[in-house]
Coordinates of C-alpha atoms (C1' of nucleotides) in Angstrom, one line a residue:
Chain A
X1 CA -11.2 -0.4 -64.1
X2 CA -11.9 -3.8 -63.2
X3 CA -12.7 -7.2 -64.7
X4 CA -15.9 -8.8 -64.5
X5 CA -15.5 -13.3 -64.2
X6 CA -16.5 -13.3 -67.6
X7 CA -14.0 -11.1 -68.9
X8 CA -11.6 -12.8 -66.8
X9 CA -12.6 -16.1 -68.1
X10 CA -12.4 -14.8 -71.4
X11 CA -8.8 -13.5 -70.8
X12 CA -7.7 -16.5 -69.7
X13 CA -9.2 -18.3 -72.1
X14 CA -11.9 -20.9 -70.1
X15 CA -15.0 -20.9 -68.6
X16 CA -17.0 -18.9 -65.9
X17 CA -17.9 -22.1 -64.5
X18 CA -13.9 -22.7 -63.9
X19 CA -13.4 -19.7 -62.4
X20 CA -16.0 -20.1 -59.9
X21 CA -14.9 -23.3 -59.4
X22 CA -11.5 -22.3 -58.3
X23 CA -12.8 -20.6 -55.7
X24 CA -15.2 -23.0 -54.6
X25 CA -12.2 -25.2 -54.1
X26 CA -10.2 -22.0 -53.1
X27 CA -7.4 -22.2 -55.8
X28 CA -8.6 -18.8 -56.5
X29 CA -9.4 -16.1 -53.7
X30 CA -12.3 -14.5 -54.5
X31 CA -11.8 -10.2 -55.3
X32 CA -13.7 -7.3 -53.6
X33 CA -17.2 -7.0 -54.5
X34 CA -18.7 -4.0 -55.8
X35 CA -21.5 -2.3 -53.4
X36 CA -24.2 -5.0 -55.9
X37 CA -22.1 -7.7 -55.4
X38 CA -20.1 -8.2 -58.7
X39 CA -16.8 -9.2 -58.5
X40 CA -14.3 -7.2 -59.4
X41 CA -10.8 -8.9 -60.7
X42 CA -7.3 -7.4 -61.3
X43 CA -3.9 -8.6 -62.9
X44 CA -3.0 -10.9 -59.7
X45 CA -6.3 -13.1 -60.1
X46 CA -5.7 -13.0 -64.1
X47 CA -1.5 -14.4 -63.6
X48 CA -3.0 -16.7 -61.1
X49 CA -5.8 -18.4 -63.0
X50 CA -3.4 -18.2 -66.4
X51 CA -0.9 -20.3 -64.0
X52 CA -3.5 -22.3 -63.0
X53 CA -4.9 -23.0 -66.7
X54 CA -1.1 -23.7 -67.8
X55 CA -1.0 -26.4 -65.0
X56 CA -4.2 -28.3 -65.7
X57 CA -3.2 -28.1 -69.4
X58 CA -0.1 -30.1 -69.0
X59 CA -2.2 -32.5 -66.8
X60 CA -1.9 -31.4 -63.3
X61 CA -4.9 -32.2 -61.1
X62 CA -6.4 -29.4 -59.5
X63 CA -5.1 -30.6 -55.4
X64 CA -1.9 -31.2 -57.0
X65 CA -2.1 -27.2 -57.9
X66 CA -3.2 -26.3 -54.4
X67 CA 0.0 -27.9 -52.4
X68 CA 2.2 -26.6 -54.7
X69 CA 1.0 -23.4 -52.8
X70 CA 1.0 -19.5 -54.2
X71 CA 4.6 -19.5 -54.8
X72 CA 5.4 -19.1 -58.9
X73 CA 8.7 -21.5 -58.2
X74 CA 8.8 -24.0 -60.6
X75 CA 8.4 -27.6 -58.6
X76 CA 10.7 -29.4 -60.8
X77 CA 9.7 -32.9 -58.6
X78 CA 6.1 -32.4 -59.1
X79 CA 7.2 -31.6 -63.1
X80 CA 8.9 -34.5 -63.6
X81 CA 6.9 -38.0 -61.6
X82 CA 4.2 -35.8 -64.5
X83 CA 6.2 -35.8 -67.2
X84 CA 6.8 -39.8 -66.3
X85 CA 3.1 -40.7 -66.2
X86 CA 2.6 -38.8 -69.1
X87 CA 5.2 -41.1 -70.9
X88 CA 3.3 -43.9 -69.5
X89 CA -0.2 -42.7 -71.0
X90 CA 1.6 -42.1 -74.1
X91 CA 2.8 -45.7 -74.5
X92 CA -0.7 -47.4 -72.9
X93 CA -2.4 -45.4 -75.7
X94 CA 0.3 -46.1 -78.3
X95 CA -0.8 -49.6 -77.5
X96 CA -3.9 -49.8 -77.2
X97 CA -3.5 -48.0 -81.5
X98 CA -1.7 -50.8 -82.3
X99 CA -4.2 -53.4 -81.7
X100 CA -7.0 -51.8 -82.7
X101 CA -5.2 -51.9 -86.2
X102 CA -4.7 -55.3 -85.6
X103 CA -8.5 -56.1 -85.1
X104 CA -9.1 -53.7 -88.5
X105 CA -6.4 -56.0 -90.4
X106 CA -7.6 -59.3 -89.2
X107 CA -11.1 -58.0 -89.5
X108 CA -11.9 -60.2 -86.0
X109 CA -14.8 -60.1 -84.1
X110 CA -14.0 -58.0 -81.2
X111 CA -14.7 -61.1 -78.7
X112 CA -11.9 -62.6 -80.3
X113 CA -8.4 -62.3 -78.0
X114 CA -5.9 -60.9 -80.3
X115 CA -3.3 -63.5 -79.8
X116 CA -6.5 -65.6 -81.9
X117 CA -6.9 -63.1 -84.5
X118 CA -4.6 -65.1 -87.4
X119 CA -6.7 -68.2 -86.9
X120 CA -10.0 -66.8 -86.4
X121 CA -9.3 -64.9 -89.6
X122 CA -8.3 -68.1 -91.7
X123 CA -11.2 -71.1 -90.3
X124 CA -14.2 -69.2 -89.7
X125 CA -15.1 -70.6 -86.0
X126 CA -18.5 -71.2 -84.9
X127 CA -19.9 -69.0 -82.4
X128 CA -19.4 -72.0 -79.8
X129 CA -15.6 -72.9 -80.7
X130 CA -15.3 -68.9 -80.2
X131 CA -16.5 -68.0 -77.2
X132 CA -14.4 -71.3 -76.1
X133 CA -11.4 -69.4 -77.2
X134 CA -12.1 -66.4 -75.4
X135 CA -12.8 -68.7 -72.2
X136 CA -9.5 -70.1 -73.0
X137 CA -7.6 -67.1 -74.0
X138 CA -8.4 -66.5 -70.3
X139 CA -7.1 -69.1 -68.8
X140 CA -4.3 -70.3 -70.8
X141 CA -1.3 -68.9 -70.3
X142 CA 1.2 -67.6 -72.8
X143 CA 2.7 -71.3 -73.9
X144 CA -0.9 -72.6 -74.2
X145 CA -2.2 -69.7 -75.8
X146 CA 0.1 -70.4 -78.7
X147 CA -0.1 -73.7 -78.9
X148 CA -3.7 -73.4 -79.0
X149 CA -3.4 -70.5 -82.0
X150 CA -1.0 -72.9 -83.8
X151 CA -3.3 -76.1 -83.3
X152 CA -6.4 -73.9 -84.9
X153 CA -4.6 -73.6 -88.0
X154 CA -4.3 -76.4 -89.0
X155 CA -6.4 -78.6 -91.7
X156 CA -6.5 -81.8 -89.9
X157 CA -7.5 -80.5 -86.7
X158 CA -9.9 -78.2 -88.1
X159 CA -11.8 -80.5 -90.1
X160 CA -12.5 -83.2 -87.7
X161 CA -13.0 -79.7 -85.2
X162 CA -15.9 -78.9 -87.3
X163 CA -17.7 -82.1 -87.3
X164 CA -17.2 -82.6 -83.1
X165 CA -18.9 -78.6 -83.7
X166 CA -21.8 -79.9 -85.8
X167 CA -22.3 -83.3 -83.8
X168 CA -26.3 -82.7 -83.0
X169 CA -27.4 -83.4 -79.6
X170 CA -29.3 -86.6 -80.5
X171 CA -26.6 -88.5 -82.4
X172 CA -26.5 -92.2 -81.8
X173 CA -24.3 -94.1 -80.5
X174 CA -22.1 -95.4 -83.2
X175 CA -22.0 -92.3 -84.4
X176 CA -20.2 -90.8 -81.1
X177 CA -18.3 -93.6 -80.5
X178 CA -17.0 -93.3 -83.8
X179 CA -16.0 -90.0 -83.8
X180 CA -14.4 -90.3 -80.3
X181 CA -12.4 -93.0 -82.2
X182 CA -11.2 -90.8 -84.9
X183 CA -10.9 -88.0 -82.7
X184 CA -8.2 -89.9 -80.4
X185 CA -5.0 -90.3 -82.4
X186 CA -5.2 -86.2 -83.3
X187 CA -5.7 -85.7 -79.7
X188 CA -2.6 -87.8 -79.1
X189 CA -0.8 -85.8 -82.0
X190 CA -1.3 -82.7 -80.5
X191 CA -0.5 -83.5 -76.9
X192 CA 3.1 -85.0 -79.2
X193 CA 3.4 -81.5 -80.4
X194 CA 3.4 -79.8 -77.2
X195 CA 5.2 -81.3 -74.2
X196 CA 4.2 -80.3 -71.0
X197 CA 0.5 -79.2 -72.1
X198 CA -0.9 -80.3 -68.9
X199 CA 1.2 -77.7 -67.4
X200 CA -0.2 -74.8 -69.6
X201 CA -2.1 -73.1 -66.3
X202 CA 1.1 -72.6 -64.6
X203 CA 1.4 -69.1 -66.5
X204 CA -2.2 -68.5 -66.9
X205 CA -3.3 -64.9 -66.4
X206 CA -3.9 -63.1 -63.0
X207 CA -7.1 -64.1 -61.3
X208 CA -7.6 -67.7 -63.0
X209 CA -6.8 -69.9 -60.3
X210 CA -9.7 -71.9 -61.6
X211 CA -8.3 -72.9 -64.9
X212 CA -9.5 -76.5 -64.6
X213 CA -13.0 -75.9 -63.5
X214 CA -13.0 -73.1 -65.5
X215 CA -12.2 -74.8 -69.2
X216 CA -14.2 -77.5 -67.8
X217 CA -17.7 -75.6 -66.6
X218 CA -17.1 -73.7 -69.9
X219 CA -17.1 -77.0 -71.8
X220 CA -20.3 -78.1 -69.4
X221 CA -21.7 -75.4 -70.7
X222 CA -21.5 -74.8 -74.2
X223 CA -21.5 -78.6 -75.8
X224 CA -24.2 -80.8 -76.1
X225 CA -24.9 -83.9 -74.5
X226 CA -23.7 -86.1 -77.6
X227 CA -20.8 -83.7 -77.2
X228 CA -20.1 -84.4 -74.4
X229 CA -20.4 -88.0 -74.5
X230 CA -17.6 -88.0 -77.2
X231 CA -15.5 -85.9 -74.8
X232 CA -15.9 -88.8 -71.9
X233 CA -15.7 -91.5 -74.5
X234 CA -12.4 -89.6 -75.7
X235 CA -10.5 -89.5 -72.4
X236 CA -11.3 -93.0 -71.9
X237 CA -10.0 -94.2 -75.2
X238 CA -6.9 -91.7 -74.1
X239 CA -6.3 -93.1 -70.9
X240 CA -6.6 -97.2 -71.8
X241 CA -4.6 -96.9 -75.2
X242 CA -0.9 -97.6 -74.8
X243 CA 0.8 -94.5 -73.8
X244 CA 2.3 -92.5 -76.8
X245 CA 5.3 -94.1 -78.4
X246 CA 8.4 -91.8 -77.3
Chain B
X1 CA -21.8 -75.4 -61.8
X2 CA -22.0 -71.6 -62.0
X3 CA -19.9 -68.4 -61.3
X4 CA -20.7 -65.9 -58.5
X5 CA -20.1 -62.2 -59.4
X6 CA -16.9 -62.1 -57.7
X7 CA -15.7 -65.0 -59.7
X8 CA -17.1 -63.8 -62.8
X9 CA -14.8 -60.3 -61.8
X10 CA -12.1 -62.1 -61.4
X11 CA -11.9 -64.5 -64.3
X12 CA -13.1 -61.0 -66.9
X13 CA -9.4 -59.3 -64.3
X14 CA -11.6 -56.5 -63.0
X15 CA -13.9 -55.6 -59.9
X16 CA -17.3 -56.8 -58.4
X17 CA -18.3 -53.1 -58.6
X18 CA -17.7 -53.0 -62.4
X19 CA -20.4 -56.3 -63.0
X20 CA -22.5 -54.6 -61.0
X21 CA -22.4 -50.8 -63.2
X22 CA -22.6 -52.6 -66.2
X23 CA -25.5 -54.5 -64.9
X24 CA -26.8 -50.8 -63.6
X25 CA -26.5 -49.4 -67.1
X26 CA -28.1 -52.3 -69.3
X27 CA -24.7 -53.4 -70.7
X28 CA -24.6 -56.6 -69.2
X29 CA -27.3 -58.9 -68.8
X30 CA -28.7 -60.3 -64.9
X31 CA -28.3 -63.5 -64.7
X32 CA -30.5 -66.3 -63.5
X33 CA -30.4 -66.4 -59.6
X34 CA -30.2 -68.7 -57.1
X35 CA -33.4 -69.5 -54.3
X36 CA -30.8 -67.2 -51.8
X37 CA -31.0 -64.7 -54.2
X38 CA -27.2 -65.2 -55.6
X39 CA -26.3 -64.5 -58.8
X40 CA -25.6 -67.4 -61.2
X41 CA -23.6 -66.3 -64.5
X42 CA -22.7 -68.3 -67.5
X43 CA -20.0 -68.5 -69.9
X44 CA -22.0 -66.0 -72.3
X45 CA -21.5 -63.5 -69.6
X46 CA -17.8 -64.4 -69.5
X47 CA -17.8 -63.7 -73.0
X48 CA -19.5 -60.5 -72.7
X49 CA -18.1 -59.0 -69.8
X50 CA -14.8 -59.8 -71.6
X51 CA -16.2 -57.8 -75.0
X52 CA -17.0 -55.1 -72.6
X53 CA -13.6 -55.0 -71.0
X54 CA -11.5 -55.4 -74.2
X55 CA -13.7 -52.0 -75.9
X56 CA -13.3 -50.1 -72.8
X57 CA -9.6 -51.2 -72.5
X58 CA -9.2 -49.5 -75.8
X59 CA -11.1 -46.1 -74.5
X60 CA -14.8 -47.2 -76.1
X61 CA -17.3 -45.4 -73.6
X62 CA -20.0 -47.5 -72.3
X63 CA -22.7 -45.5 -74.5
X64 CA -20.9 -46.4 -77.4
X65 CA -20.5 -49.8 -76.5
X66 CA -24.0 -50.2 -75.8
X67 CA -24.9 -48.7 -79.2
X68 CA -22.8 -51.5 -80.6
X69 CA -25.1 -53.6 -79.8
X70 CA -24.6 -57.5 -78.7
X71 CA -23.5 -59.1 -82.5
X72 CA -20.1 -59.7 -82.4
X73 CA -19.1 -58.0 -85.5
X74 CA -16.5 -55.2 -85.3
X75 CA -17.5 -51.8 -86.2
X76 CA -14.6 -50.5 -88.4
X77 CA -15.9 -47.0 -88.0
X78 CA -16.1 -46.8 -84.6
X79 CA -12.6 -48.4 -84.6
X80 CA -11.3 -45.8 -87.6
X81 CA -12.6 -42.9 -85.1
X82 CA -11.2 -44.1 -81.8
X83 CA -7.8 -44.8 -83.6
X84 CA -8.2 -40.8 -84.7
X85 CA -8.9 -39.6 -80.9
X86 CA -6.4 -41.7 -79.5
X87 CA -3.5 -40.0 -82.2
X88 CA -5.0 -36.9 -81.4
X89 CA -4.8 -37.2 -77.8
X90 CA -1.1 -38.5 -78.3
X91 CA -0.1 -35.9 -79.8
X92 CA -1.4 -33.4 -77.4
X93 CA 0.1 -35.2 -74.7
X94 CA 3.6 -35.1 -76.5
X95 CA 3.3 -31.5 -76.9
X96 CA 2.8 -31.0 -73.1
X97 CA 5.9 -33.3 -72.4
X98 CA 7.8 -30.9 -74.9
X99 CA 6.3 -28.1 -72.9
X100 CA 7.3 -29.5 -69.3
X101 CA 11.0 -30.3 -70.8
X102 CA 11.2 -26.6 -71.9
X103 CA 10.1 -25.3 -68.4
X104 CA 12.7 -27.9 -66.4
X105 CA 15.4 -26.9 -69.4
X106 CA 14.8 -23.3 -68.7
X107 CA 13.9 -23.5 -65.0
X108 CA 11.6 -20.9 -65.5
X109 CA 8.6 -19.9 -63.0
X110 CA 5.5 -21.6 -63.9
X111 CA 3.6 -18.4 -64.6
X112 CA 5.9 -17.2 -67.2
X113 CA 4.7 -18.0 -70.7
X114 CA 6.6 -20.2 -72.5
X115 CA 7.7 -17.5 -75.3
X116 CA 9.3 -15.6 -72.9
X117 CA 11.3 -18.4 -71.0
X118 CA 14.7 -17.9 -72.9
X119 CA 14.0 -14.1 -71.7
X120 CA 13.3 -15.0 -67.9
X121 CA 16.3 -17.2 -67.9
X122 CA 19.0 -14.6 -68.4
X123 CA 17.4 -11.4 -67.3
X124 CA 15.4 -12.0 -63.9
X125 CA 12.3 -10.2 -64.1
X126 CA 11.1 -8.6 -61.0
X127 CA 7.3 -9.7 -59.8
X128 CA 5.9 -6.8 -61.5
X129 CA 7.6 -7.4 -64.8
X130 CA 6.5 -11.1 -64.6
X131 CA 2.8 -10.0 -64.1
X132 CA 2.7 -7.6 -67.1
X133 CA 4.5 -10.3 -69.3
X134 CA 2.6 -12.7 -68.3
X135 CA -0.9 -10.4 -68.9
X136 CA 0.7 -8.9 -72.4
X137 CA 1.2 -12.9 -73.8
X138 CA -2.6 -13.1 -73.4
X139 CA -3.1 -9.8 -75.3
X140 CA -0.4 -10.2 -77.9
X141 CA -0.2 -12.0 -81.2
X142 CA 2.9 -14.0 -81.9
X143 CA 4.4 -11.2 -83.8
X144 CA 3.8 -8.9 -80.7
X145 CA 5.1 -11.5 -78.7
X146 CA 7.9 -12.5 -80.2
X147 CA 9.1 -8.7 -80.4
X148 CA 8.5 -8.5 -76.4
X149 CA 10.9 -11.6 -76.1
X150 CA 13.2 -9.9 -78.3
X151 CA 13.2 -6.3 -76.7
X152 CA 13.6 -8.5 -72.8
X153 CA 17.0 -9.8 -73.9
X154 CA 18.3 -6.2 -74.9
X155 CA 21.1 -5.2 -72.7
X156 CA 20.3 -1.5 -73.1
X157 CA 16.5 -1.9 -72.9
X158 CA 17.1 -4.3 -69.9
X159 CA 18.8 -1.5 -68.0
X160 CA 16.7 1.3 -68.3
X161 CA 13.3 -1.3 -68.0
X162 CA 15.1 -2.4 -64.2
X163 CA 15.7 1.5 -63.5
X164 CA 11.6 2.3 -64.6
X165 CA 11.3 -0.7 -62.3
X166 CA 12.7 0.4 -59.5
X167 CA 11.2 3.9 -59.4
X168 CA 10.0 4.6 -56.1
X169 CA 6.2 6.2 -55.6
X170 CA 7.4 9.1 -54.0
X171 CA 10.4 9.8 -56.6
X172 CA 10.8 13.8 -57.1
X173 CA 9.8 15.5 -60.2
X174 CA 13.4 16.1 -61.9
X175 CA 14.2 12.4 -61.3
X176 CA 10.6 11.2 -62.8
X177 CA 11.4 14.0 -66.1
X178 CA 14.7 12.7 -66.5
X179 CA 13.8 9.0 -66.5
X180 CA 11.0 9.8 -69.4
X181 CA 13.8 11.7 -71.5
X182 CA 15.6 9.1 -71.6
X183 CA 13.6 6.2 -72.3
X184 CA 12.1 8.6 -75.3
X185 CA 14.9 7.6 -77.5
X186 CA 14.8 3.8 -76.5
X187 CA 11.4 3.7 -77.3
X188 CA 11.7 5.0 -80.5
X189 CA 14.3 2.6 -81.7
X190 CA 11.6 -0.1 -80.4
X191 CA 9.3 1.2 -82.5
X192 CA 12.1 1.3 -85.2
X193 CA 12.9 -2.0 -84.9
X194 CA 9.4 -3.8 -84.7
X195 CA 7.8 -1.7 -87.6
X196 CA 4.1 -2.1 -87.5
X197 CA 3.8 -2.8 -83.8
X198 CA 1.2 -0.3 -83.1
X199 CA -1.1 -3.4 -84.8
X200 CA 0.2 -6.0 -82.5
X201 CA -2.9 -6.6 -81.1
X202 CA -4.3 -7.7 -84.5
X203 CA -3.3 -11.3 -84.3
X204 CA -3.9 -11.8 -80.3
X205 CA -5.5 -14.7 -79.6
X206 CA -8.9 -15.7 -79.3
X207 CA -11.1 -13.8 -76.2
X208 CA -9.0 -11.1 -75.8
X209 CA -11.0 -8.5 -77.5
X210 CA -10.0 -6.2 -74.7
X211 CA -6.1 -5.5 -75.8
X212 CA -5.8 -2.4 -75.6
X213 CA -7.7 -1.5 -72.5
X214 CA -6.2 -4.7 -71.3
X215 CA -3.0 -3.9 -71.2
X216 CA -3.8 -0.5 -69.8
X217 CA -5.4 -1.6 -67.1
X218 CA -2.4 -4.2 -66.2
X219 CA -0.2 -0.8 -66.3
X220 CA -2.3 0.9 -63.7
X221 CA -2.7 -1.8 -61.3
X222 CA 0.8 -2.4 -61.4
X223 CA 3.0 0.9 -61.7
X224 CA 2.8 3.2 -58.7
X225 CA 2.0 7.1 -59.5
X226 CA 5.6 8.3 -60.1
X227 CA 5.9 5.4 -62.7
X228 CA 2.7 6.5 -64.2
X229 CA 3.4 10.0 -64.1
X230 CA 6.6 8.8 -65.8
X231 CA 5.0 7.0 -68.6
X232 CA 3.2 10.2 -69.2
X233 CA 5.3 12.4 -69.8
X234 CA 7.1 9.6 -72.3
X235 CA 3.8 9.7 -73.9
X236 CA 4.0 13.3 -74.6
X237 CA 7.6 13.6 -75.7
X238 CA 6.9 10.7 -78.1
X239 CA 4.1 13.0 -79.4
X240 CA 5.6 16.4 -79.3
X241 CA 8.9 15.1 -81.1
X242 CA 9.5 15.3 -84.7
X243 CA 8.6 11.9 -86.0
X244 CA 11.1 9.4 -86.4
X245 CA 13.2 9.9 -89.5
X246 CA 12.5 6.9 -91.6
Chain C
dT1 C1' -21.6 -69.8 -33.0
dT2 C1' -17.9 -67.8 -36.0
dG3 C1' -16.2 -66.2 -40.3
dC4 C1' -17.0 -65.9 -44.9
dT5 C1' -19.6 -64.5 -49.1
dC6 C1' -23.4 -62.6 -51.1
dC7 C1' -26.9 -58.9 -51.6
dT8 C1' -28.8 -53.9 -52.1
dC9 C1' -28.8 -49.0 -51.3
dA10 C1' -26.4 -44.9 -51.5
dC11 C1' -22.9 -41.4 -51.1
dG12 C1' -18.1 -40.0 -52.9
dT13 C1' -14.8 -38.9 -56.7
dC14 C1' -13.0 -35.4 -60.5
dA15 C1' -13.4 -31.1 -63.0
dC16 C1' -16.3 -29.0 -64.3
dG17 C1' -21.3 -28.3 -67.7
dT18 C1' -25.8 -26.7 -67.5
dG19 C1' -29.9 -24.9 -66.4
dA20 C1' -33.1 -22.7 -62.6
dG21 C1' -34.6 -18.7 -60.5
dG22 C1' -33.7 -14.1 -59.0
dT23 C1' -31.6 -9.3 -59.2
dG24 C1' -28.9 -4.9 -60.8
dG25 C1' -27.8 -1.5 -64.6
dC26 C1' -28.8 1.1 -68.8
Chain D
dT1 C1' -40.1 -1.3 -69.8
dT2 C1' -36.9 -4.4 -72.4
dG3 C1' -32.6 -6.9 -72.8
dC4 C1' -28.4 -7.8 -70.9
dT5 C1' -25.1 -9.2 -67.2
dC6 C1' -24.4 -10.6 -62.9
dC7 C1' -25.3 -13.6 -58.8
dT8 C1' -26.1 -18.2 -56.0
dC9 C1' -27.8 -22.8 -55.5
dA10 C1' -28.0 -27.3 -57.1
dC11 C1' -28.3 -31.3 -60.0
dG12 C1' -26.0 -33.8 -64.0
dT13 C1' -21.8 -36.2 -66.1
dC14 C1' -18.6 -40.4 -66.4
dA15 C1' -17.1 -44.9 -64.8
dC16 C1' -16.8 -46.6 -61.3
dG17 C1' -14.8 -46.8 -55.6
dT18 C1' -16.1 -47.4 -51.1
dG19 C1' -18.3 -48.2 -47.2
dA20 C1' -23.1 -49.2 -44.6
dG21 C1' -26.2 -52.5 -43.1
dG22 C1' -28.2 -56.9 -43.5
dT23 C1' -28.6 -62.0 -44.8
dG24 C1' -27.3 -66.9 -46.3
dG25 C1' -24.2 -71.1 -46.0
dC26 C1' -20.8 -74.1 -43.8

DNA sequence: TTGCTCCTCACGTCACGTGAGGTGGC
DNA sequence: TTGCTCCTCACGTCACGTGAGGTGGC
């Protein structure tokens, strides 16, 4: 009149493998053998692995169990930091729901930072302008971040945006000089539009104390020489132009 | 003008170990190296390792993200079926926060099942009594249950149940016929009450084939002789009685 | 020369799952 | 003798954490 581990198992309603696993960490003593060597259980191993079961359903781990020692007193301490980080896994996933049915709205490309989703749902960015908005999303802090959302919506400074995109690396000079020419005054705009811009790495995310070099080795990186040529053309036109009218 | 791996960590907010797995497992491309053997990485792999980050962020395992495969597009139905798991696991969660308030609420014992809390709570239940409650809510089915739960808070079964309790293993013969005569009559009005109990067993839960035997062997591992010799003789005057008059 | 960063093994974690290979009971 | 259950290793899983031991750059 004794169980064997896989009617115990079956009692309790898990595994063999968990039962000998308890003992193997010994949150379970093992029974008497019978003269072959099978184990034999009784009602005390079957409370204690149903108390054990209970436990690692509501999320206790398994050295948490052990401490709180053989004792059926309920450990109302232990109970409630559980019940807390439960709350906490709770709300991390409640997020975490909440923008995935943001990216299924938008429809985004999940390289896309979320705070970019309503522009990069409107103007269709290039692979290059987005992959510079994730580099940004990065290290822009929460001001820049939206000013940079707000600036990609809108016409004007998408349309010239797109040609500065399209500019092919063996454009000639006119051509860039041009466009740096055009491109100044919206420059000048937007920096009107957001006071203190040059400021927007003071709240930039943990881990980016490289924001400059950062936006700038990205920018190294993903334009082309003619690009880039309109960028230093640009920030010359920027910086000899009278300064912006207050 | 390239990142090292600790820089790449840093800007993607997570750990040089991290690069290094998802290098391991194919997920992340190696990136060109230095003559010292240093790694040099890019702004694609900013953009990548940030892909990675955001999916797993959301609970995407690394196979999955793998399968997904380098395009940027967003795979609504991996999305839909995350968004399914995660409510799932939500709601499981919630259910063992309800669960952990009931056990602080009723400052119940940890073994105790839940069912029988409100019981435990106003009649304390001696070790024994726990064990066998605690084997019988593996054995019976909610109706079987909730009749045990019911009978526990019985001032009249109470009493007699503490007295069967208490019985010592070397109590004399008239004391052990006595007891049985009479708990005859509050079994019968048990029996009266829960019509249909003698098929309690037939919605128990899933592995306990055994109910019957189960339960028998919880009684002889946990009574003494004179309590068994007591439930005897209750057996027999149960038999040898005229039926109950319905 | 002294720190500092970088590199590659390689074992540890957590709670088990899953065979591998061998034996006892009917 | 054939299945069936039981047993003990022992490696695998998942997504990394954490040293161990050695080298390059300033």
């Amino acid at each position: 009149v004794a169980w064997s581990t896989r009617e115990l198992a079956e009692l309790a309603g898990t595994s063999l493998r968990v039962v000998r696993h308890y003992h193997e960490v010994g949150l379970l003593a093992e029974p008497q053998r019978r003269a072959n060597g099978w184990k034999q259980y009784g009602v005390a191993h079957l409370v204690r692995l149903l108390r054990i079961k209970r436990l690692t359903d509501l999320g206790v781990s398994l050295p948490q169990i052990a401490a709180m020692g053989d004792d059926a007193e309920h450990p109302a301490e232990t109970l409630r930091t559980l019940d807390a980080e439960l709350a906490a896994t709770i709300e991390r996933l409640q997020r975490a729901r909440v923008e995935i049915g943001a990216i299924l709205r938008h429809a985004t490309p999940t390289d896309m930072p979320i705070e970019l989703a309503p522009a990069a749902t409107t103007t269709r960015l290039s692979g290059n302008s987005r992959a510079m908005a994730t580099v940004l999303s990065r290290v822009l802090g929460t001001r820049g971040l939206q000013a940079y959302a707000a600036e990609l919506l809108r016409e004007d400074s998408d349309r010239i945006g797109a040609e500065f995109e399209s500019l092919p690396a063996d454009a000639d000079e006119p051509t860039r000089q041009d466009l740096a020419r055009r491109l100044a005054p919206v420059v000048r705009t937007v920096y009107g539009r957001h006071r203190g811009l040059q400021t927007f790495y003071a709240d930039a995310p943990q881990g980016s104390r490289f924001a400059l070099s950062t936006a700038g080795k990205a920018i190294a990186d993903l334009y082309n020489t003619a690009q880039l040529d309109v960028l230093r053309r640009l920030d010359h036109l920027l910086k000899n132009a009278r300064p912006d009218p207050r």
